[in-house]
Amino acid sequence: MPELPEVETARSLIAGEALHRRIADVDDSDTFVCRPHSPGELRAALTGRELTRARRRGKTMWCETSEGGPDLGIHLGMGGRIVVTAADGRAAEVGGPRPRKAEWDRFTLTFTDGGSLVLFDKRRLGRVRLNPDIDALGPDAAEVTRAEFRDLITRGSVAVKARLLDQSKIAGVGNLLADEILWRAKVSPAARTGSLRRAEADRLYRALRAALDSAIARGGVHTGEVIAARRPGGTCPRCGAEMRHGTVGGRSTWWCSREQAVQPGTWPQ
DNA sequence: AACAATGTTCAGTC
DNA sequence: GGACTGAACATTGT
């Protein structure tokens, strides 16, 4: 699930429920999720502090900590969820509490009030680390300006979908959101960045804003208009033409065979 | 059993 | 350095 809209709602949950509570203990024993830290490193760095602010850029969240402590970086990976539990044991989660197995709790902050903040992730591809390198990310997709976007989306000659997924160029767009944006803008996922005209770049920019606004308002990228058509036999929700499937930028990609027709010579190989 | 999956990262090649 | 591929990571779901 997690792309920018999901991460933003998770960040908002932390900001509303987990700040200014004293950390009594830290379970950082999952060495894969907490890599490259060794067990006990996060515990030593965080115990006794409070989270003071929850921030986000693209799909990376980080919490500032009290007494000049390190930033606590959290990435949800492919399917991570944040659960914040109150002192009375009541669990708060985006979209309401859902069933969860304790064995899939990958990282836990226990607060002195008895509550907790948990990264729950059955696939274990989420990660937690101190002082994440935020500067390696491009501008946040929800904040990028039209001028910045025009530049980053037309430079070079890579497939435009690969560029949308490149977190170092623009941060927050994942595979589903990329398909939704390209479909809304009626641009082929395989179109080369250098071949895009200004009108197409600006259509993509408007589609980016609209897709983000819609996903945040409706509760996630899976609510995208074209996402339901990403299946064998799916048809374009606008024109009814058959949806096509292939690999672009190394990821599974669906597009409308009529409105997003691949231009000759743009498909790799 | 085989394959795909909403993410990142790294090695290798051209 | 840019573009690209394939694999790896760990695990579940179909």
JSON list of C-alpha atoms (C1' of nucleotides) in Angstrom, two decimals, chain A residues 1 59 78 174 251-252, chain B residues 4-9:
[
{"chain": "A", "resi": 1, "resn": "MET", "atom": "CA", "xyz": [0.00, 0.00, 0.00]},
{"chain": "A", "resi": 59, "resn": "LYS", "atom": "CA", "xyz": [7.76, 7.90, 1.45]},
{"chain": "A", "resi": 78, "resn": "MET", "atom": "CA", "xyz": [5.74, -2.43, 0.61]},
{"chain": "A", "resi": 174, "resn": "GLY", "atom": "CA", "xyz": [5.08, 4.62, -6.25]},
{"chain": "A", "resi": 251, "resn": "ARG", "atom": "CA", "xyz": [7.75, -2.51, -12.59]},
{"chain": "A", "resi": 252, "resn": "SER", "atom": "CA", "xyz": [4.42, -3.99, -13.60]},
{"chain": "B", "resi": 4, "resn": "DA", "atom": "C1'", "xyz": [3.59, -11.79, -8.73]},
{"chain": "B", "resi": 5, "resn": "DA", "atom": "C1'", "xyz": [3.49, -8.20, -5.32]},
{"chain": "B", "resi": 6, "resn": "DT", "atom": "C1'", "xyz": [2.10, -1.06, -3.57]},
{"chain": "B", "resi": 7, "resn": "DG", "atom": "C1'", "xyz": [9.65, -0.66, -2.06]},
{"chain": "B", "resi": 8, "resn": "DT", "atom": "C1'", "xyz": [14.76, 0.03, -1.99]},
{"chain": "B", "resi": 9, "resn": "DT", "atom": "C1'", "xyz": [19.45, -0.95, -3.20]}
]
